Amino acid sequence: MNRNTTISTTSVGTRDGFEWWSQMVDDVVMPTAIASPCTDRFRGTATTIRLTDTEVSNFAFSPMTARRDTAHIRRADPEQYFLFLTYGSPIGIEQRRNNTLLTAGDMALFTTSHPLRCEFRDDGQRSRVSLLRLPRATLPLSQDRADRLLGTPLPARTGSGALLASYLTGLRSEAGRCDPEELHRLGAVALALSTTFLATLTGRPVPAVHETRHQVLLARIHAFLKANLADPGLSPAAVAAHHHISVRLLHLLFRDEPETVSATIRRLRLERSRADLTSPDLGHRRIGEIAEQWGFRHQADYSRAFRRLYGMPPSDYRRQVLRQQATTPPCKQTLPSQQR
């Protein structure tokens, strides 16, 4: 996989440049509505540096405004934070009732999960920004505290902010000369610096580097489990191999979790199967087919596990819920109580 990709409006005709840019922003960052006073001559370039668990994207483009509203969020919310560093023209940003104007060298934080408005002003040069993507699941800070920083100017000229800004600037110019192993390490450093920076601003203790790495790795593993539940070969050994760690380390990572790795896989599979059992659109599917789809090789094992979690066999559960759905208005439907 190419870890350093540059794309530009020069790849399309002049008249199509703005439309192409709009689609690119939707795909690379998040769905937004953008407008520009120069749609017939819009120019933009984007370079994406793919790192472990994150990426840095560098943009240079003509004046425009970008708006993300609740309809965009309902359409798609990747649940990401973005730290961005301004290099060129001033940028106005508004989120969570915070409104600020950023000039060259300033840094700010925004999220895909709240409405956002940005104005990239025209002062005779293109806007230039670097965006560092921070998946919410891998950021070891509370969402509430991180959200307090949204749309506010962050100190990028002193302390850890200056170090992070310098690091992003260095990545911008030097990443093309790095091999994949170097980029792997650089990604870990970017996440550690960002965590330190944001934790300091929120007044929280800064997690130790090894703690941050473990939290990021654990978040990656949980995401991997949810994405691969249908694979009957999903097991602690397979999970460890995919993440290039030992099975022993995997079990250590789950030592403070509510469940073991195997129990987590089983519970998530049962939850997915339960959702299918209670879907009117899947009423024609046999219970054995649903169990097999979610990685259960033997229906008897599936039935026992389902009964332990939900207090009744899957056939009874399905019959009870579908009967209730047929006789109760949707707003008043409740599922049978769950037993753990």
XYZ file of C-alpha atoms in Angstrom:
340
model
C 0.000 0.000 0.000
C 1.280 3.439 -0.908
C 1.665 5.296 2.373
C 2.274 8.731 0.846
C -0.304 9.870 -1.714
C -0.674 13.245 -3.448
C -3.761 14.205 -5.444
C -4.660 17.496 -7.103
C -7.355 19.306 -9.062
C -4.877 19.374 -11.947
C -5.929 15.773 -12.616
C -9.342 16.990 -13.804
C -10.509 19.794 -16.060
C -10.700 23.365 -14.778
C -14.494 23.360 -14.671
C -14.604 20.083 -12.730
C -11.977 20.983 -10.132
C -14.335 22.287 -7.454
C -16.767 19.365 -7.730
C -13.845 16.934 -7.597
C -12.475 18.697 -4.503
C -15.849 18.541 -2.752
C -16.030 14.785 -3.254
C -12.434 14.349 -2.100
C -13.128 16.208 1.163
C -16.147 13.956 1.772
C -14.009 10.846 1.265
C -10.773 11.871 3.018
C -12.065 13.954 5.935
C -15.873 13.817 6.371
C -19.082 14.703 4.521
C -19.487 18.493 4.364
C -21.061 21.180 2.216
C -18.435 23.480 0.747
C -18.764 26.676 -1.256
C -16.238 28.929 -2.958
C -16.239 32.296 -4.763
C -14.009 30.784 -7.434
C -15.663 27.511 -8.385
C -14.722 28.036 -12.035
C -11.013 28.310 -11.240
C -10.704 26.378 -7.991
C -7.323 24.797 -7.264
C -6.351 22.367 -4.552
C -3.726 19.786 -3.624
C -3.898 17.118 -0.912
C -1.132 14.846 0.368
C -1.947 12.035 2.791
C 0.738 10.363 4.924
C -0.566 7.072 6.300
C 0.811 6.200 9.723
C -0.018 3.466 12.211
C -3.495 4.117 13.675
C -3.639 7.602 12.179
C -2.693 9.752 9.224
C -1.572 13.283 8.471
C -3.172 15.092 5.536
C -1.755 18.313 4.114
C -4.006 20.559 2.058
C -3.462 23.690 -0.043
C -6.513 25.190 -1.751
C -8.378 28.250 -3.007
C -10.706 30.241 -0.701
C -13.822 28.399 0.413
C -16.205 27.762 3.285
C -17.051 24.346 4.744
C -20.167 23.513 6.739
C -21.098 20.275 8.497
C -24.571 20.101 9.974
C -26.654 17.504 11.779
C -27.818 15.998 8.485
C -24.195 15.323 7.507
C -23.542 13.766 10.911
C -26.548 11.471 10.579
C -25.354 10.484 7.123
C -21.889 9.489 8.331
C -19.970 10.064 11.542
C -16.551 8.386 11.576
C -16.179 9.555 15.221
C -12.865 11.265 14.683
C -11.072 14.232 16.163
C -8.740 16.304 13.990
C -5.922 18.516 15.160
C -5.101 21.056 12.490
C -2.191 23.431 12.054
C -2.562 26.559 9.918
C 0.179 27.667 7.526
C -1.400 30.031 4.999
C -4.430 32.348 4.933
C -6.479 32.948 8.123
C -9.154 30.386 9.028
C -12.349 31.071 10.942
C -13.718 28.062 12.832
C -16.926 27.607 14.807
C -17.887 24.519 16.825
C -19.717 23.913 20.114
C -20.497 27.673 20.343
C -16.803 28.516 20.187
C -15.761 30.891 17.420
C -12.182 31.859 16.679
C -9.911 33.159 13.922
C -6.667 31.284 13.358
C -3.629 32.705 11.633
C -0.424 31.059 10.400
C 1.114 28.920 13.140
C -2.115 28.497 15.120
C -3.578 25.104 16.018
C -7.120 23.960 16.820
C -9.182 20.837 17.397
C -12.455 19.830 15.768
C -14.585 16.680 15.682
C -16.785 14.972 13.126
C -19.492 14.443 15.766
C -20.727 18.047 16.169
C -21.828 20.674 13.643
C -18.908 22.671 12.298
C -18.318 25.742 10.175
C -14.975 26.815 8.705
C -14.156 29.858 6.593
C -10.872 29.739 4.699
C -10.251 33.390 3.903
C -8.623 34.959 0.862
C -5.631 37.144 1.690
C -3.878 36.673 -1.636
C -2.524 33.183 -1.005
C -3.957 29.682 -0.735
C -5.065 28.245 2.571
C -2.616 25.609 3.795
C -3.353 23.274 6.684
C -2.121 19.997 8.162
C -4.716 17.655 9.696
C -3.771 14.933 12.168
C -6.578 12.379 12.490
C -7.242 11.134 16.046
C -9.808 8.303 16.229
C -11.991 8.839 19.275
C -11.650 5.173 20.255
C -7.861 5.400 20.453
C -7.628 8.713 22.305
C -7.140 7.972 26.026
C -9.042 11.093 27.140
C -12.675 11.534 28.103
C -14.859 12.813 25.285
C -16.404 15.457 27.543
C -13.052 17.021 28.388
C -11.751 16.844 24.824
C -14.950 18.481 23.525
C -14.321 21.525 25.719
C -11.356 22.352 23.473
C -13.316 22.287 20.210
C -13.163 25.442 18.120
C -10.748 27.222 20.452
C -7.179 28.333 19.678
C -4.682 25.900 21.192
C -1.197 27.013 22.309
C 1.058 25.923 19.442
C 4.082 28.097 20.222
C 5.062 26.879 23.682
C 5.535 23.571 25.507
C 4.106 20.362 24.076
C 2.084 22.375 21.538
C 5.260 23.753 19.999
C 6.778 20.276 19.901
C 3.673 18.868 18.197
C 3.512 21.716 15.663
C 7.182 21.253 14.839
C 6.664 17.510 14.488
C 3.751 17.942 12.067
C 5.757 20.417 10.029
C 8.663 17.978 9.875
C 6.382 15.129 8.790
C 4.989 17.368 6.078
C 8.398 17.839 4.523
C 10.219 14.585 5.316
C 7.677 11.741 5.296
C 8.250 11.053 1.609
C 11.780 9.928 2.441
C 10.732 7.477 5.179
C 10.259 3.749 4.777
C 7.177 1.917 6.183
C 8.940 0.912 9.405
C 9.941 4.527 10.085
C 6.380 5.688 9.411
C 5.120 3.053 11.853
C 7.264 4.545 14.609
C 6.480 8.126 13.580
C 2.760 7.402 13.885
C 3.200 6.189 17.471
C 5.144 9.363 18.298
C 2.425 11.564 16.738
C -0.279 9.924 18.867
C 1.837 10.156 22.029
C 2.601 13.853 21.454
C -1.072 14.593 20.730
C -2.193 12.761 23.861
C 0.322 14.651 25.992
C -0.707 17.976 24.455
C -4.472 17.469 24.872
C -4.186 15.882 28.324
C -2.204 18.912 29.525
C -4.839 21.300 28.164
C -7.691 19.389 29.812
C -5.912 19.319 33.154
C -5.719 15.542 33.250
C -2.653 13.463 34.183
C -0.603 12.637 31.118
C -0.746 8.881 30.440
C 2.625 7.148 30.402
C 3.865 6.278 26.916
C 3.448 2.545 27.486
C -0.073 3.110 28.824
C -0.985 5.156 25.754
C 0.359 2.491 23.432
C -1.559 -0.242 25.263
C -4.788 1.768 25.150
C -4.362 2.403 21.428
C -3.592 -1.257 20.781
C -6.568 -2.391 22.854
C -8.870 -0.054 20.914
C -7.522 -1.447 17.636
C -8.171 -4.998 18.851
C -11.767 -4.227 19.857
C -12.383 -2.653 16.439
C -10.848 -5.722 14.757
C -13.080 -8.074 16.744
C -16.245 -6.206 15.768
C -15.238 -6.189 12.100
C -14.430 -9.909 11.955
C -17.096 -11.604 14.064
C -18.405 -13.537 11.064
C -15.034 -15.246 10.593
C -15.301 -18.705 12.240
C -11.516 -18.683 12.608
C -11.548 -15.637 14.872
C -9.718 -16.676 18.038
C -7.180 -15.253 20.486
C -4.361 -16.749 18.408
C -5.712 -15.184 15.195
C -6.201 -11.813 16.894
C -2.676 -11.857 18.304
C -1.160 -12.844 14.959
C -2.998 -10.066 13.126
C -1.638 -7.474 15.569
C 1.888 -8.944 15.641
C 1.826 -9.651 19.369
C 1.998 -12.822 21.440
C -1.118 -14.527 22.786
C 0.277 -13.941 26.264
C 0.447 -10.168 25.684
C -3.084 -10.239 24.273
C -4.382 -11.851 27.465
C -2.431 -9.319 29.551
C -4.074 -6.468 27.644
C -7.480 -7.917 28.572
C -6.544 -8.518 32.194
C -8.343 -5.352 33.360
C -11.219 -5.698 30.884
C -14.628 -7.021 32.042
C -14.184 -10.179 29.931
C -11.495 -12.355 28.421
C -10.810 -12.218 24.694
C -12.804 -15.374 24.027
C -15.728 -14.212 26.151
C -15.756 -10.878 24.344
C -15.875 -12.586 20.948
C -18.689 -14.881 22.104
C -20.756 -12.032 23.575
C -20.378 -9.835 20.500
C -21.380 -12.718 18.242
C -24.428 -13.425 20.378
C -25.422 -9.758 20.271
C -25.183 -9.712 16.468
C -27.141 -12.934 16.158
C -29.784 -11.628 18.570
C -30.247 -8.542 16.392
C -30.747 -10.773 13.337
C -33.198 -13.019 15.158
C -35.390 -10.038 16.032
C -35.261 -8.414 12.590
C -38.557 -8.786 10.695
C -36.577 -8.672 7.441
C -34.719 -11.855 8.419
C -37.694 -13.849 9.661
C -37.258 -16.320 6.790
C -33.754 -17.309 7.874
C -33.292 -20.406 10.013
C -31.686 -20.064 13.413
C -28.874 -22.390 12.382
C -28.046 -20.177 9.407
C -27.869 -17.094 11.608
C -25.693 -18.900 14.147
C -23.321 -20.070 11.424
C -23.129 -16.592 9.915
C -21.805 -15.260 13.230
C -19.123 -17.874 13.666
C -20.903 -20.605 15.625
C -19.999 -23.971 14.103
C -22.517 -26.021 16.116
C -26.092 -24.950 16.744
C -26.228 -26.804 20.068
C -23.269 -24.779 21.386
C -24.906 -21.620 20.100
C -28.216 -22.414 21.809
C -26.518 -23.089 25.149
C -24.513 -19.860 24.978
C -27.572 -17.860 23.935
C -29.639 -19.255 26.804
C -26.930 -18.435 29.340
C -26.832 -14.808 28.165
C -30.504 -14.114 27.461
C -32.284 -16.589 29.710
C -34.102 -18.562 27.009
C -33.353 -20.574 23.850
C -32.988 -18.546 20.639
C -36.166 -20.065 19.194
C -38.263 -18.913 22.171
C -36.618 -15.518 22.164
C -37.310 -15.013 18.468
C -40.920 -16.141 18.786
C -41.559 -13.852 21.741
C -40.025 -10.754 20.164
C -41.606 -11.207 16.729
C -45.010 -11.737 18.369
C -44.534 -8.556 20.366
C -43.479 -6.623 17.273
C -46.609 -7.747 15.478
C -48.976 -6.570 18.225
C -47.272 -3.529 19.793
C -46.730 -0.056 18.289
C -43.010 0.447 17.496
C -42.576 3.237 20.044
C -43.677 0.965 22.895
C -41.750 -2.188 22.012
C -39.231 -3.533 24.521
C -37.051 -6.566 24.283
C -37.215 -9.372 26.816
C -35.041 -8.789 29.835
C -31.438 -9.866 29.455
C -29.847 -12.145 32.007
C -26.136 -12.193 32.518
